[in-house]
mmCIF file of C-alpha atoms in Angstrom:
data_model
loop_
_atom_site.group_PDB
_atom_site.id
_atom_site.type_symbol
_atom_site.label_atom_id
_atom_site.label_comp_id
_atom_site.label_asym_id
_atom_site.label_seq_id
_atom_site.Cartn_x
_atom_site.Cartn_y
_atom_site.Cartn_z
ATOM 1 C CA ASP C 1 0.000 0.000 0.000
ATOM 2 C CA THR C 2 1.682 3.190 -1.194
ATOM 3 C CA GLU C 3 -1.261 5.453 -0.613
ATOM 4 C CA VAL C 4 -1.700 8.494 1.571
ATOM 5 C CA THR C 5 -5.350 9.227 2.231
ATOM 6 C CA GLN C 6 -6.823 12.553 3.259
ATOM 7 C CA THR C 7 -10.281 13.446 4.492
ATOM 8 C CA PRO C 8 -12.361 15.331 3.740
ATOM 9 C CA LYS C 9 -11.753 15.979 0.056
ATOM 10 C CA HIS C 10 -13.496 19.347 0.257
ATOM 11 C CA LEU C 11 -14.286 21.535 3.255
ATOM 12 C CA VAL C 12 -16.136 24.819 3.526
ATOM 13 C CA MET C 13 -16.000 26.530 6.895
ATOM 14 C CA GLY C 14 -16.836 29.850 8.416
ATOM 15 C CA MET C 15 -14.305 31.997 10.212
ATOM 16 C CA THR C 16 -15.679 31.016 13.619
ATOM 17 C CA ASN C 17 -15.799 27.268 12.985
ATOM 18 C CA LYS C 18 -13.502 24.574 14.302
ATOM 19 C CA LYS C 19 -12.691 21.726 11.935
ATOM 20 C CA SER C 20 -10.002 19.105 11.438
ATOM 21 C CA LEU C 21 -8.221 17.651 8.447
ATOM 22 C CA LYS C 22 -7.093 14.042 8.632
ATOM 23 C CA CYS C 23 -4.294 12.147 6.949
ATOM 24 C CA GLU C 24 -3.378 8.473 7.115
ATOM 25 C CA GLN C 25 -0.623 6.277 5.713
ATOM 26 C CA HIS C 26 0.170 2.596 6.195
ATOM 27 C CA MET C 27 3.607 2.434 4.597
ATOM 28 C CA GLY C 28 5.465 2.407 7.893
ATOM 29 C CA HIS C 29 6.820 5.886 7.207
ATOM 30 C CA ARG C 30 8.134 7.764 10.233
ATOM 31 C CA ALA C 31 7.897 11.301 8.863
ATOM 32 C CA MET C 32 4.703 13.123 7.956
ATOM 33 C CA TYR C 33 4.192 16.579 6.535
ATOM 34 C CA TRP C 34 1.539 19.244 6.079
ATOM 35 C CA TYR C 35 1.796 21.577 3.088
ATOM 36 C CA LYS C 36 -0.384 24.468 1.959
ATOM 37 C CA GLN C 37 -0.778 25.151 -1.745
ATOM 38 C CA LYS C 38 -2.414 28.196 -3.271
ATOM 39 C CA ALA C 39 -3.577 28.170 -6.874
ATOM 40 C CA LYS C 40 -0.736 28.159 -9.424
ATOM 41 C CA LYS C 41 1.877 28.230 -6.642
ATOM 42 C CA PRO C 42 4.234 25.561 -5.291
ATOM 43 C CA PRO C 43 3.389 23.762 -2.067
ATOM 44 C CA GLU C 44 4.626 25.525 1.055
ATOM 45 C CA LEU C 45 5.764 23.447 3.987
ATOM 46 C CA MET C 46 3.835 24.038 7.219
ATOM 47 C CA PHE C 47 4.806 21.276 9.638
ATOM 48 C CA VAL C 48 6.962 18.171 9.809
ATOM 49 C CA TYR C 49 6.542 15.322 12.267
ATOM 50 C CA SER C 50 9.405 12.901 12.647
ATOM 51 C CA TYR C 51 8.886 9.819 14.789
ATOM 52 C CA GLU C 52 5.647 11.369 16.052
ATOM 53 C CA LYS C 53 7.359 14.509 17.315
ATOM 54 C CA LEU C 54 6.998 17.947 15.769
ATOM 55 C CA SER C 55 10.372 18.669 14.220
ATOM 56 C CA ILE C 56 9.617 21.645 11.966
ATOM 57 C CA ASN C 57 7.055 24.424 12.316
ATOM 58 C CA GLU C 58 7.462 26.959 9.535
ATOM 59 C CA SER C 59 6.166 29.869 11.623
ATOM 60 C CA VAL C 60 2.591 28.864 10.956
ATOM 61 C CA PRO C 61 -0.113 30.923 12.740
ATOM 62 C CA SER C 62 -1.549 29.294 15.842
ATOM 63 C CA ARG C 63 -4.977 29.000 14.218
ATOM 64 C CA PHE C 64 -3.436 25.901 12.595
ATOM 65 C CA SER C 65 -2.667 23.187 15.145
ATOM 66 C CA PRO C 66 -1.079 19.901 14.055
ATOM 67 C CA GLU C 67 -1.381 16.635 15.907
ATOM 68 C CA CYS C 68 0.234 13.252 15.347
ATOM 69 C CA PRO C 69 -1.694 10.656 17.424
ATOM 70 C CA ASN C 70 0.452 7.787 16.140
ATOM 71 C CA SER C 71 2.914 7.000 13.375
ATOM 72 C CA SER C 72 0.134 6.431 10.808
ATOM 73 C CA LEU C 73 -2.087 9.411 11.502
ATOM 74 C CA LEU C 74 -1.701 13.151 11.155
ATOM 75 C CA ASN C 75 -4.342 15.751 11.915
ATOM 76 C CA LEU C 76 -4.523 19.465 11.294
ATOM 77 C CA HIS C 77 -6.926 21.294 13.587
ATOM 78 C CA LEU C 78 -8.341 24.526 12.243
ATOM 79 C CA HIS C 79 -9.831 27.343 14.279
ATOM 80 C CA ALA C 80 -10.741 30.945 13.515
ATOM 81 C CA LEU C 81 -9.357 30.828 10.005
ATOM 82 C CA GLN C 82 -9.278 33.738 7.608
ATOM 83 C CA PRO C 83 -10.464 33.780 3.976
ATOM 84 C CA GLU C 84 -6.825 33.959 2.844
ATOM 85 C CA ASP C 85 -6.311 30.519 4.398
ATOM 86 C CA SER C 86 -8.399 29.023 1.610
ATOM 87 C CA ALA C 87 -6.103 26.638 -0.254
ATOM 88 C CA LEU C 88 -5.324 23.009 -1.016
ATOM 89 C CA TYR C 89 -3.868 21.343 2.067
ATOM 90 C CA LEU C 90 -1.586 18.459 1.261
ATOM 91 C CA CYS C 91 -0.341 15.733 3.533
ATOM 92 C CA ALA C 92 2.775 13.731 2.704
ATOM 93 C CA SER C 93 4.877 11.016 4.273
ATOM 94 C CA SER C 94 8.380 9.711 3.807
ATOM 95 C CA GLN C 95 10.488 6.929 5.210
ATOM 96 C CA ASP C 96 12.269 9.369 7.481
ATOM 97 C CA GLY C 97 12.601 13.126 7.880
ATOM 98 C CA GLN C 98 14.836 13.735 4.896
ATOM 99 C CA VAL C 99 13.801 15.645 1.774
ATOM 100 C CA ARG C 100 13.646 12.555 -0.291
ATOM 101 C CA GLU C 101 10.874 10.491 -1.730
ATOM 102 C CA GLN C 102 7.697 11.904 -0.278
ATOM 103 C CA TYR C 103 4.320 10.351 -0.951
ATOM 104 C CA PHE C 104 1.540 12.914 -1.174
ATOM 105 C CA GLY C 105 -2.144 12.550 -0.552
ATOM 106 C CA PRO C 106 -4.722 14.069 -2.904
ATOM 107 C CA GLY C 107 -5.265 17.028 -0.633
ATOM 108 C CA THR C 108 -8.187 18.748 1.043
ATOM 109 C CA ARG C 109 -9.614 21.754 -0.785
ATOM 110 C CA LEU C 110 -10.444 24.228 1.987
ATOM 111 C CA THR C 111 -12.634 27.264 1.496
ATOM 112 C CA VAL C 112 -13.025 29.749 4.345
ATOM 113 C CA THR C 113 -16.082 31.984 4.061
ATOM 114 C CA LEU A 1 16.250 34.667 0.468
ATOM 115 C CA ALA A 2 17.154 33.333 -2.973
ATOM 116 C CA LYS A 3 14.252 31.520 -4.585
ATOM 117 C CA THR A 4 14.555 28.100 -6.097
ATOM 118 C CA THR A 5 13.650 29.038 -9.637
ATOM 119 C CA GLN A 6 12.376 27.221 -12.694
ATOM 120 C CA PRO A 7 11.096 28.354 -16.099
ATOM 121 C CA ILE A 8 7.420 29.231 -15.801
ATOM 122 C CA SER A 9 6.242 27.151 -18.751
ATOM 123 C CA MET A 10 7.381 24.999 -21.641
ATOM 124 C CA ASP A 11 5.671 23.580 -24.697
ATOM 125 C CA SER A 12 6.784 20.407 -26.433
ATOM 126 C CA TYR A 13 5.508 17.943 -29.022
ATOM 127 C CA GLU A 14 4.864 14.290 -28.444
ATOM 128 C CA GLY A 15 7.953 12.144 -28.820
ATOM 129 C CA GLN A 16 10.403 14.924 -28.056
ATOM 130 C CA GLU A 17 12.847 15.066 -25.160
ATOM 131 C CA VAL A 18 12.120 17.782 -22.604
ATOM 132 C CA ASN A 19 14.688 19.282 -20.239
ATOM 133 C CA ILE A 20 13.525 21.343 -17.265
ATOM 134 C CA THR A 21 16.059 23.205 -15.151
ATOM 135 C CA CYS A 22 15.976 24.260 -11.527
ATOM 136 C CA SER A 23 18.304 26.793 -9.945
ATOM 137 C CA HIS A 24 18.964 26.223 -6.236
ATOM 138 C CA ASN A 25 21.878 28.389 -5.138
ATOM 139 C CA ASN A 26 21.411 27.738 -1.413
ATOM 140 C CA ILE A 27 21.122 23.963 -1.442
ATOM 141 C CA ALA A 28 22.236 22.356 1.809
ATOM 142 C CA THR A 29 25.526 20.484 1.588
ATOM 143 C CA ASN A 30 24.238 17.009 2.332
ATOM 144 C CA ASP A 31 20.834 17.215 0.751
ATOM 145 C CA TYR A 32 19.328 15.417 -2.186
ATOM 146 C CA ILE A 33 17.450 17.053 -5.037
ATOM 147 C CA THR A 34 14.050 15.579 -5.788
ATOM 148 C CA TRP A 35 11.597 16.232 -8.597
ATOM 149 C CA TYR A 36 7.825 15.899 -8.555
ATOM 150 C CA GLN A 37 5.005 15.929 -11.099
ATOM 151 C CA GLN A 38 1.633 17.421 -10.258
ATOM 152 C CA PHE A 39 -1.653 17.150 -12.132
ATOM 153 C CA PRO A 40 -4.546 19.534 -11.400
ATOM 154 C CA SER A 41 -6.318 18.873 -8.099
ATOM 155 C CA GLN A 42 -3.870 16.111 -7.158
ATOM 156 C CA GLY A 43 -0.912 15.859 -4.824
ATOM 157 C CA PRO A 44 2.592 15.903 -6.289
ATOM 158 C CA ARG A 45 4.034 12.567 -7.399
ATOM 159 C CA PHE A 46 7.699 11.664 -6.923
ATOM 160 C CA ILE A 47 9.678 11.306 -10.159
ATOM 161 C CA ILE A 48 13.373 11.068 -9.344
ATOM 162 C CA GLN A 49 16.029 12.084 -6.840
ATOM 163 C CA GLY A 50 19.778 12.587 -6.972
ATOM 164 C CA TYR A 51 22.760 14.000 -5.106
ATOM 165 C CA LYS A 52 25.319 14.585 -7.863
ATOM 166 C CA THR A 53 26.200 13.736 -11.481
ATOM 167 C CA LYS A 54 23.528 11.738 -13.282
ATOM 168 C CA VAL A 55 20.689 9.535 -12.147
ATOM 169 C CA THR A 56 18.338 7.619 -14.431
ATOM 170 C CA ASN A 57 15.206 5.624 -13.729
ATOM 171 C CA GLU A 58 12.458 4.206 -15.891
ATOM 172 C CA VAL A 59 10.745 7.554 -16.452
ATOM 173 C CA ALA A 60 13.390 10.296 -16.298
ATOM 174 C CA SER A 61 17.005 11.332 -15.907
ATOM 175 C CA LEU A 62 18.412 13.910 -13.543
ATOM 176 C CA PHE A 63 21.598 15.814 -14.280
ATOM 177 C CA ILE A 64 23.408 17.638 -11.468
ATOM 178 C CA PRO A 65 26.611 19.628 -12.054
ATOM 179 C CA ALA A 66 29.539 19.478 -9.668
ATOM 180 C CA ASP A 67 28.600 22.680 -7.819
ATOM 181 C CA ARG A 68 25.039 21.347 -7.274
ATOM 182 C CA LYS A 69 23.560 24.830 -7.633
ATOM 183 C CA SER A 70 21.237 23.644 -10.382
ATOM 184 C CA SER A 71 19.707 20.475 -11.713
ATOM 185 C CA THR A 72 18.031 19.401 -14.946
ATOM 186 C CA LEU A 73 15.158 16.957 -15.220
ATOM 187 C CA SER A 74 15.102 15.179 -18.567
ATOM 188 C CA LEU A 75 11.929 13.494 -19.807
ATOM 189 C CA PRO A 76 12.576 11.305 -22.862
ATOM 190 C CA ARG A 77 9.923 11.062 -25.570
ATOM 191 C CA VAL A 78 7.105 12.886 -23.812
ATOM 192 C CA SER A 79 3.464 12.027 -24.400
ATOM 193 C CA LEU A 80 0.248 13.995 -23.946
ATOM 194 C CA SER A 81 -0.148 12.486 -20.471
ATOM 195 C CA ASP A 82 3.074 14.202 -19.363
ATOM 196 C CA THR A 83 1.271 17.552 -19.465
ATOM 197 C CA ALA A 84 1.578 18.681 -15.849
ATOM 198 C CA VAL A 85 3.451 21.002 -13.516
ATOM 199 C CA TYR A 86 6.947 19.884 -12.530
ATOM 200 C CA TYR A 87 8.626 20.960 -9.299
ATOM 201 C CA CYS A 88 12.090 20.506 -7.887
ATOM 202 C CA LEU A 89 12.402 20.205 -4.114
ATOM 203 C CA VAL A 90 15.587 20.861 -2.180
ATOM 204 C CA GLY A 91 16.695 21.460 1.362
ATOM 205 C CA GLU A 92 18.374 24.807 1.980
ATOM 206 C CA ARG A 93 20.071 26.613 4.826
ATOM 207 C CA PRO A 94 19.667 30.280 3.796
ATOM 208 C CA SER A 95 20.424 31.583 7.295
ATOM 209 C CA GLY A 96 21.464 28.519 9.195
ATOM 210 C CA THR A 97 17.962 27.132 9.610
ATOM 211 C CA TYR A 98 17.138 24.117 7.467
ATOM 212 C CA LYS A 99 14.197 24.670 5.097
ATOM 213 C CA TYR A 100 12.445 22.534 2.507
ATOM 214 C CA ILE A 101 11.932 24.637 -0.595
ATOM 215 C CA PHE A 102 9.849 23.726 -3.626
ATOM 216 C CA GLY A 103 10.882 25.367 -6.867
ATOM 217 C CA THR A 104 8.576 27.846 -8.541
ATOM 218 C CA GLY A 105 7.261 25.109 -10.847
ATOM 219 C CA THR A 106 7.311 24.580 -14.613
ATOM 220 C CA ARG A 107 4.054 24.087 -16.458
ATOM 221 C CA LEU A 108 4.746 21.624 -19.284
ATOM 222 C CA LYS A 109 2.267 21.359 -22.126
ATOM 223 C CA VAL A 110 2.728 18.509 -24.571
ATOM 224 C CA LEU A 111 1.136 19.023 -27.961
ATOM 225 C CA ALA A 112 0.053 16.371 -30.424
#
């Protein structure tokens, strides 16, 4: 199984809502990533978890809160988002925390109204 | 902060070889260079990775000069299904802090 799954596929939320994005992989990878991608732009790294510990936080606003319950799961909790946070949120995993072969999920298309 | 830059777009015809370059002046000493392909509304898909010189797999080749400040992805005999955006991804230490940086992306259009 070389698949990274993400749910939901689409999400529309108001600025006062609380929601969560979920990501799962069963490849035994020990590093997991959250990226944000705006239209026609490259993905931007948000967070990296390595061996279930947060190893990189790219100065992401606190309205985004990552969580890694176990080595297969990665969540991104969203609260009080702004319309400019609307984007495609991508989850990825890799064997370890190096910039090497990352497997990406299909993403969650988030719209903040 | 120097950007990791790529040509914005390229057009090619089916059956031709396509070479896409990436400039990464601040690449970290011990880091690999990886390349990804992305179709609309999908996550990027790994193509190839390399550290130096030349790497080849079943779908592409990657050329890296000795100074490692650039790399070139070579796609042999492209087909219509290769129409996509291509990104390089490197690790950089622009001010001591390690960062993962995607290139600006190259939109490849393959014509019949």
